Amino acid sequence: MMTSHDPEPAQSDVPHGGTAFGVMLRSLRRAARLTLEELSEASGVSVRALGDLERGRSRGPQRRTVDALAAALRLDGEPRERLQRLADTGRERGGPPAAPYLLRTVPDFTGREQELADLKNLATGTRTRAAVLFGPGGQGKTTLAAEVVRRLAGSFPDGCVCVQLHGMSDTPLPADEALVLLLTALGHPHDRIPVDPAAREAVYRATLAGRRTLVVLDDVADEAQARRLLPDAEGGFVLLTSRRPLAGLEGVRRIRLGGLSGGESARLLERILGARRTDGQSEAITRLTELCGHLPLALRIVGNRLSSRPGWTPDRLAAQLADEERRLGGLIAGDLAVRGALALSYGQLTDSHRLLLRRLALLPGRDTGPDLAAVLGGEDALTTEDSLDLLVDRGLLEETTPGRYALHDLVRLFARERLREEEEAPDTLPLHMADWLLRSASTAGRLFEAPGAPEPWAGEPAPFGPASTDEAEEWLMTERAHWAGALPVMFAAGRHREILHTARTLYWFSDRWDSWPEWRTLFSYGVRSAAALGDRAAEAHQLNCLAWTYSVSDGRHREAEEHARRALELATAVGDIAQQAWASTYIAGACMSLDRHEEAVEAADNAVRLFAATGDEPGQAVSRRVLGSALRGAGRAEEALSVHRALLGARTGDVPGFQEFAEAILRHQIARDLLALERWPEAAEAFRAVMTPITHGGTDRFQARALAGLATALEHCGELTEARAHFTEAHRLFTTTGDTASTAETATALARLAGISG
């Protein structure tokens, strides 16, 4: 006789008991988001009968009842068969246990070899008892888990069992119910499964103890759900899949699943479609993999869509998906949908986290730090950083480097859709962000200007405030895609004065990283903003800046000359002698690069005279250096050397760090003069003197030119081994910086030296 203290009352007497059939029926009903009443209406089975089935009072319903329930739940294939098997087992009362539930494998499984190897080592080792396979939705975690079961089944003689925990549904499967399914699959008689949760868990652990069993817990919701389903220190191995890393679980290893590689993505599509559909289509297949962001779910959808449309070519689908507004709508095949997978994760966020995710879609660049994200989210940077980390845990953000966060391309499109649907006035947000970005860029740029540079305009929130030039340089470098992307937004809003202010405060800093393409964007908008304001002097200044970037950054010397001549015309019209001088300097530089050396000498000489008229000593130093280079190009190397040597120690202004930079350039020009004069030992010594790296963004390009000059001098001195080493390093640096002409020249030099040594 049982008392109220008996730990295991008969299940038929306990309303909260359950059988494997009852637990599965309840799980399926919850996954379908149906109430008992709704399932009753759809199946024709009474509410009372359904309640008895779910609570275990009715252990094995007849086949016609199971068929009605399966039809109402829209089950087919393995889920329907398993529900029927559980019903059959319930009727047998003491017959063999239900067959374990196994995940469905796919015949075209592709890639993931490193993850499979890691999981094999963990599962067949002796120390680790559990591993979490986590990552964003659509990465194929369940498919990979199924492949693990298929490949490792032989290593687990006591069987493999799996349970779907519905972690991403509104009603995840409770651990108590999961234990019933697991115990039944492990062969434990269902009528002897304890009702008491602690006792049920103890039986589960005892059943696993000493067995070599592989348990897969698929789609885990959180640590609380998973913790009770983990084994003791000895026994089987448990593989958990989840969109979260489940960082609170102790003693488990974690493997993050990201996108496939480009090659794996292409192979997956080729295996789905077959050779007949993909032969000769490599370019279109590659484009499709890129549009899918190498997300396995998206790739499978694309493959299935093409498979169901024999007349479609990969090119046709790629053209359709190229439209960002249509892409998510195009990534649907039957019940597979990228949008749906993302919506599950999005739906589990709090309101503030959803707001932040939506607004991150506005970022001009790919990744962000907490400061910029805080401007969009409206919270402080520390709170925002916590939110960003949570979004990483939920698989909706990627942490590209420590402290930098990025949206996957498809997540960005999804977030943009949600922004349009859920935000009442999203049009004001880009301008708010752009204003902060340019104020911050101006604040950072001021640290590289001469003392007394003007403060940026007022605004909220406060701009990023670097504490040092190093911190300012790091911010301007890291966020350059963002502040450059803010320019069209500010221009469209008519914020022309702010654009000009930004361009002026970044003027000297641009010399430190002269190869950035963002300078052309900045100074182009500077020209347009000055023109919109009718400020011809400012327009001349910005045209000169643009001439500089076309010449130095892009090597487009004809365009550089055109901009400089337009600047000279405007500056002359308004009587701005300083900008006339700079325009003449840039004209000289362009003419040198276009092999019009006498014109270059004339323009540089004019620049020297104009700077002298204004008393601009730094300007005179720059223009004289250019004059010397023009003289060398015109075949007057002795004059060039005299001009350059006379400039040593000349003042180049009060801009922080610029004196060192200008001195290094000048010494490099002296070395080139000596090279032109064929004074080989002196040239080699001069080039060695400028090899010491300087704090400057163009160091690689500068070093490459110095190395090539040094190698040339050494070759003529007969030092061929050392010359070859320097040409090799110069070739590498020219290749890295994209200087194709110099890359070709150093390649020719290396071939020449190889011929000599051969």
Tab-separated table of C-alpha atoms in Angstrom, residues 423-642:
chain	number	residue	atom	x	y	z
A	423	GLU	CA	9.888	51.764	-36.674
A	424	GLU	CA	7.568	54.760	-37.058
A	425	ALA	CA	10.217	57.264	-38.198
A	426	PRO	CA	13.313	55.346	-39.360
A	427	ASP	CA	14.270	58.091	-41.843
A	428	THR	CA	15.615	60.309	-39.048
A	429	LEU	CA	17.976	57.646	-37.715
A	430	PRO	CA	20.588	57.659	-40.516
A	431	LEU	CA	21.046	61.432	-40.199
A	432	HIS	CA	21.343	61.172	-36.406
A	433	MET	CA	24.065	58.533	-36.844
A	434	ALA	CA	25.801	60.417	-39.686
A	435	ASP	CA	25.935	63.625	-37.641
A	436	TRP	CA	27.614	61.799	-34.747
A	437	LEU	CA	30.091	60.105	-37.076
A	438	LEU	CA	31.273	63.324	-38.714
A	439	ARG	CA	31.471	65.145	-35.372
A	440	SER	CA	33.588	62.272	-34.069
A	441	ALA	CA	35.779	62.234	-37.183
A	442	SER	CA	36.348	65.973	-36.853
A	443	THR	CA	37.169	65.619	-33.157
A	444	ALA	CA	39.745	62.922	-33.941
A	445	GLY	CA	41.141	64.798	-36.944
A	446	ARG	CA	41.779	67.955	-34.903
A	447	LEU	CA	44.545	66.144	-33.017
A	448	PHE	CA	46.594	66.078	-36.221
A	449	GLU	CA	45.989	69.725	-37.100
A	450	ALA	CA	48.023	72.721	-36.037
A	451	PRO	CA	47.081	74.116	-32.603
A	452	GLY	CA	43.923	76.202	-32.618
A	453	ALA	CA	41.998	74.138	-35.183
A	454	PRO	CA	38.255	74.829	-34.791
A	455	GLU	CA	36.046	72.615	-32.649
A	456	PRO	CA	33.346	70.564	-34.386
A	457	TRP	CA	29.752	71.715	-34.256
A	458	ALA	CA	27.549	70.981	-31.229
A	459	GLY	CA	25.269	67.947	-31.074
A	460	GLU	CA	24.010	65.022	-29.027
A	461	PRO	CA	25.212	62.527	-28.054
A	462	ALA	CA	28.734	63.746	-27.424
A	463	PRO	CA	31.217	62.710	-30.130
A	464	PHE	CA	33.892	60.104	-29.621
A	465	GLY	CA	36.689	61.840	-27.698
A	466	PRO	CA	40.117	60.245	-28.187
A	467	ALA	CA	42.635	60.775	-25.409
A	468	SER	CA	45.680	60.642	-27.704
A	469	THR	CA	46.723	60.779	-31.343
A	470	ASP	CA	47.170	57.007	-31.310
A	471	GLU	CA	43.590	56.525	-30.132
A	472	ALA	CA	42.350	59.065	-32.668
A	473	GLU	CA	44.226	57.336	-35.494
A	474	GLU	CA	42.865	53.944	-34.457
A	475	TRP	CA	39.272	55.253	-34.448
A	476	LEU	CA	39.600	56.985	-37.818
A	477	MET	CA	41.088	53.837	-39.301
A	478	THR	CA	38.588	51.386	-37.810
A	479	GLU	CA	35.509	53.485	-38.520
A	480	ARG	CA	36.495	54.894	-41.891
A	481	ALA	CA	33.821	52.982	-43.821
A	482	HIS	CA	31.248	54.482	-41.450
A	483	TRP	CA	32.338	58.124	-41.479
A	484	ALA	CA	32.820	57.992	-45.240
A	485	GLY	CA	29.382	56.385	-45.535
A	486	ALA	CA	27.912	59.250	-43.490
A	487	LEU	CA	28.871	61.814	-46.159
A	488	PRO	CA	26.058	61.119	-48.664
A	489	VAL	CA	23.507	61.185	-45.824
A	490	MET	CA	24.734	64.572	-44.611
A	491	PHE	CA	24.932	65.907	-48.170
A	492	ALA	CA	21.344	64.862	-48.900
A	493	ALA	CA	20.276	66.686	-45.730
A	494	GLY	CA	22.007	69.883	-46.869
A	495	ARG	CA	24.621	69.733	-44.095
A	496	HIS	CA	27.295	71.256	-46.335
A	497	ARG	CA	29.129	73.311	-43.711
A	498	GLU	CA	29.569	70.223	-41.556
A	499	ILE	CA	30.985	68.273	-44.502
A	500	LEU	CA	33.478	71.056	-45.217
A	501	HIS	CA	34.441	71.200	-41.554
A	502	THR	CA	35.151	67.457	-41.583
A	503	ALA	CA	37.182	67.674	-44.782
A	504	ARG	CA	39.294	70.511	-43.377
A	505	THR	CA	39.993	68.800	-40.037
A	506	LEU	CA	41.052	65.569	-41.759
A	507	TYR	CA	43.268	67.424	-44.271
A	508	TRP	CA	46.614	66.817	-42.559
A	509	PHE	CA	45.684	63.385	-41.250
A	510	SER	CA	45.077	62.224	-44.829
A	511	ASP	CA	48.835	62.402	-45.471
A	512	ARG	CA	49.401	59.637	-42.925
A	513	TRP	CA	47.257	57.119	-44.874
A	514	ASP	CA	47.453	58.457	-48.399
A	515	SER	CA	46.227	55.236	-50.066
A	516	TRP	CA	42.761	55.188	-48.481
A	517	PRO	CA	39.965	55.376	-51.086
A	518	GLU	CA	37.855	57.235	-48.522
A	519	TRP	CA	39.802	60.431	-49.231
A	520	ARG	CA	38.368	60.661	-52.725
A	521	THR	CA	34.885	60.274	-51.240
A	522	LEU	CA	35.528	62.919	-48.580
A	523	PHE	CA	37.033	65.544	-50.853
A	524	SER	CA	34.514	64.898	-53.636
A	525	TYR	CA	31.710	65.728	-51.213
A	526	GLY	CA	33.790	68.646	-50.009
A	527	VAL	CA	33.885	70.042	-53.558
A	528	ARG	CA	30.134	69.541	-53.989
A	529	SER	CA	29.299	71.082	-50.615
A	530	ALA	CA	31.478	74.127	-51.285
A	531	ALA	CA	29.781	74.564	-54.658
A	532	ALA	CA	26.346	74.240	-53.028
A	533	LEU	CA	27.307	77.024	-50.599
A	534	GLY	CA	28.722	79.182	-53.388
A	535	ASP	CA	32.072	79.329	-51.572
A	536	ARG	CA	34.606	79.382	-54.428
A	537	ALA	CA	37.623	79.628	-52.140
A	538	ALA	CA	36.526	76.522	-50.251
A	539	GLU	CA	35.802	74.807	-53.554
A	540	ALA	CA	39.339	75.567	-54.751
A	541	HIS	CA	40.753	74.083	-51.541
A	542	GLN	CA	38.695	70.911	-51.883
A	543	LEU	CA	39.608	70.574	-55.568
A	544	ASN	CA	43.272	70.744	-54.570
A	545	CYS	CA	42.670	68.013	-51.982
A	546	LEU	CA	40.923	65.957	-54.639
A	547	ALA	CA	43.828	66.483	-57.049
A	548	TRP	CA	46.170	65.171	-54.349
A	549	THR	CA	44.144	62.011	-53.760
A	550	TYR	CA	43.732	61.279	-57.497
A	551	SER	CA	47.485	61.565	-57.911
A	552	VAL	CA	48.798	59.938	-54.732
A	553	SER	CA	46.090	57.401	-53.900
A	554	ASP	CA	44.879	56.407	-57.363
A	555	GLY	CA	47.702	57.247	-59.749
A	556	ARG	CA	45.155	58.941	-62.030
A	557	HIS	CA	47.374	61.866	-62.944
A	558	ARG	CA	45.315	63.322	-65.805
A	559	GLU	CA	42.268	63.663	-63.542
A	560	ALA	CA	44.550	65.079	-60.844
A	561	GLU	CA	45.802	67.744	-63.234
A	562	GLU	CA	42.247	68.626	-64.314
A	563	HIS	CA	41.150	69.150	-60.700
A	564	ALA	CA	44.275	71.176	-59.877
A	565	ARG	CA	43.801	73.446	-62.919
A	566	ARG	CA	40.159	74.008	-61.974
A	567	ALA	CA	41.346	74.866	-58.435
A	568	LEU	CA	43.903	77.297	-59.878
A	569	GLU	CA	41.179	78.982	-61.931
A	570	LEU	CA	38.845	79.426	-58.934
A	571	ALA	CA	41.632	80.517	-56.582
A	572	THR	CA	42.837	83.108	-59.100
A	573	ALA	CA	39.287	84.438	-59.500
A	574	VAL	CA	38.907	85.024	-55.758
A	575	GLY	CA	42.522	86.132	-55.197
A	576	ASP	CA	43.444	83.187	-52.942
A	577	ILE	CA	47.228	83.041	-53.405
A	578	ALA	CA	47.714	80.107	-51.021
A	579	GLN	CA	45.377	77.855	-53.030
A	580	GLN	CA	46.983	79.066	-56.272
A	581	ALA	CA	50.298	77.903	-54.846
A	582	TRP	CA	48.953	74.480	-53.849
A	583	ALA	CA	47.256	74.081	-57.235
A	584	SER	CA	50.561	74.817	-58.975
A	585	THR	CA	52.283	72.240	-56.749
A	586	TYR	CA	49.763	69.526	-57.684
A	587	ILE	CA	49.987	70.487	-61.373
A	588	ALA	CA	53.737	70.026	-61.149
A	589	GLY	CA	53.355	66.609	-59.559
A	590	ALA	CA	50.870	65.480	-62.238
A	591	CYS	CA	53.110	66.743	-65.052
A	592	MET	CA	56.075	64.833	-63.625
A	593	SER	CA	54.080	61.602	-63.612
A	594	LEU	CA	52.956	62.292	-67.180
A	595	ASP	CA	56.584	62.794	-68.315
A	596	ARG	CA	56.094	66.504	-69.029
A	597	HIS	CA	59.088	67.497	-66.960
A	598	GLU	CA	59.725	71.010	-68.254
A	599	GLU	CA	56.074	71.926	-67.545
A	600	ALA	CA	56.544	70.401	-64.093
A	601	VAL	CA	59.591	72.599	-63.451
A	602	GLU	CA	57.658	75.691	-64.542
A	603	ALA	CA	54.629	74.886	-62.354
A	604	ALA	CA	56.782	74.037	-59.306
A	605	ASP	CA	58.809	77.227	-59.708
A	606	ASN	CA	55.554	79.189	-59.825
A	607	ALA	CA	54.391	77.458	-56.640
A	608	VAL	CA	57.644	78.416	-54.862
A	609	ARG	CA	57.162	82.083	-55.794
A	610	LEU	CA	53.516	82.097	-54.703
A	611	PHE	CA	54.282	80.505	-51.321
A	612	ALA	CA	57.093	83.007	-50.807
A	613	ALA	CA	54.632	85.841	-51.452
A	614	THR	CA	52.403	84.593	-48.638
A	615	GLY	CA	55.295	83.872	-46.247
A	616	ASP	CA	54.209	80.231	-45.996
A	617	GLU	CA	57.439	78.450	-44.991
A	618	PRO	CA	55.991	74.902	-44.871
A	619	GLY	CA	54.397	75.463	-48.287
A	620	GLN	CA	57.725	76.691	-49.665
A	621	ALA	CA	59.434	73.570	-48.325
A	622	VAL	CA	56.914	71.280	-50.043
A	623	SER	CA	57.036	73.168	-53.356
A	624	ARG	CA	60.850	73.303	-53.371
A	625	ARG	CA	60.981	69.574	-52.791
A	626	VAL	CA	58.647	69.106	-55.770
A	627	LEU	CA	60.787	71.518	-57.814
A	628	GLY	CA	63.872	69.432	-57.090
A	629	SER	CA	62.081	66.254	-58.207
A	630	ALA	CA	60.918	68.011	-61.382
A	631	LEU	CA	64.491	69.122	-62.115
A	632	ARG	CA	65.715	65.552	-61.730
A	633	GLY	CA	63.025	64.362	-64.114
A	634	ALA	CA	64.130	67.015	-66.620
A	635	GLY	CA	67.663	65.627	-66.540
A	636	ARG	CA	69.059	68.266	-64.165
A	637	ALA	CA	69.978	65.963	-61.288
A	638	GLU	CA	72.830	68.121	-59.944
A	639	GLU	CA	70.424	71.067	-59.560
A	640	ALA	CA	67.878	68.737	-57.955
A	641	LEU	CA	70.424	67.515	-55.395
A	642	SER	CA	71.409	71.099	-54.576
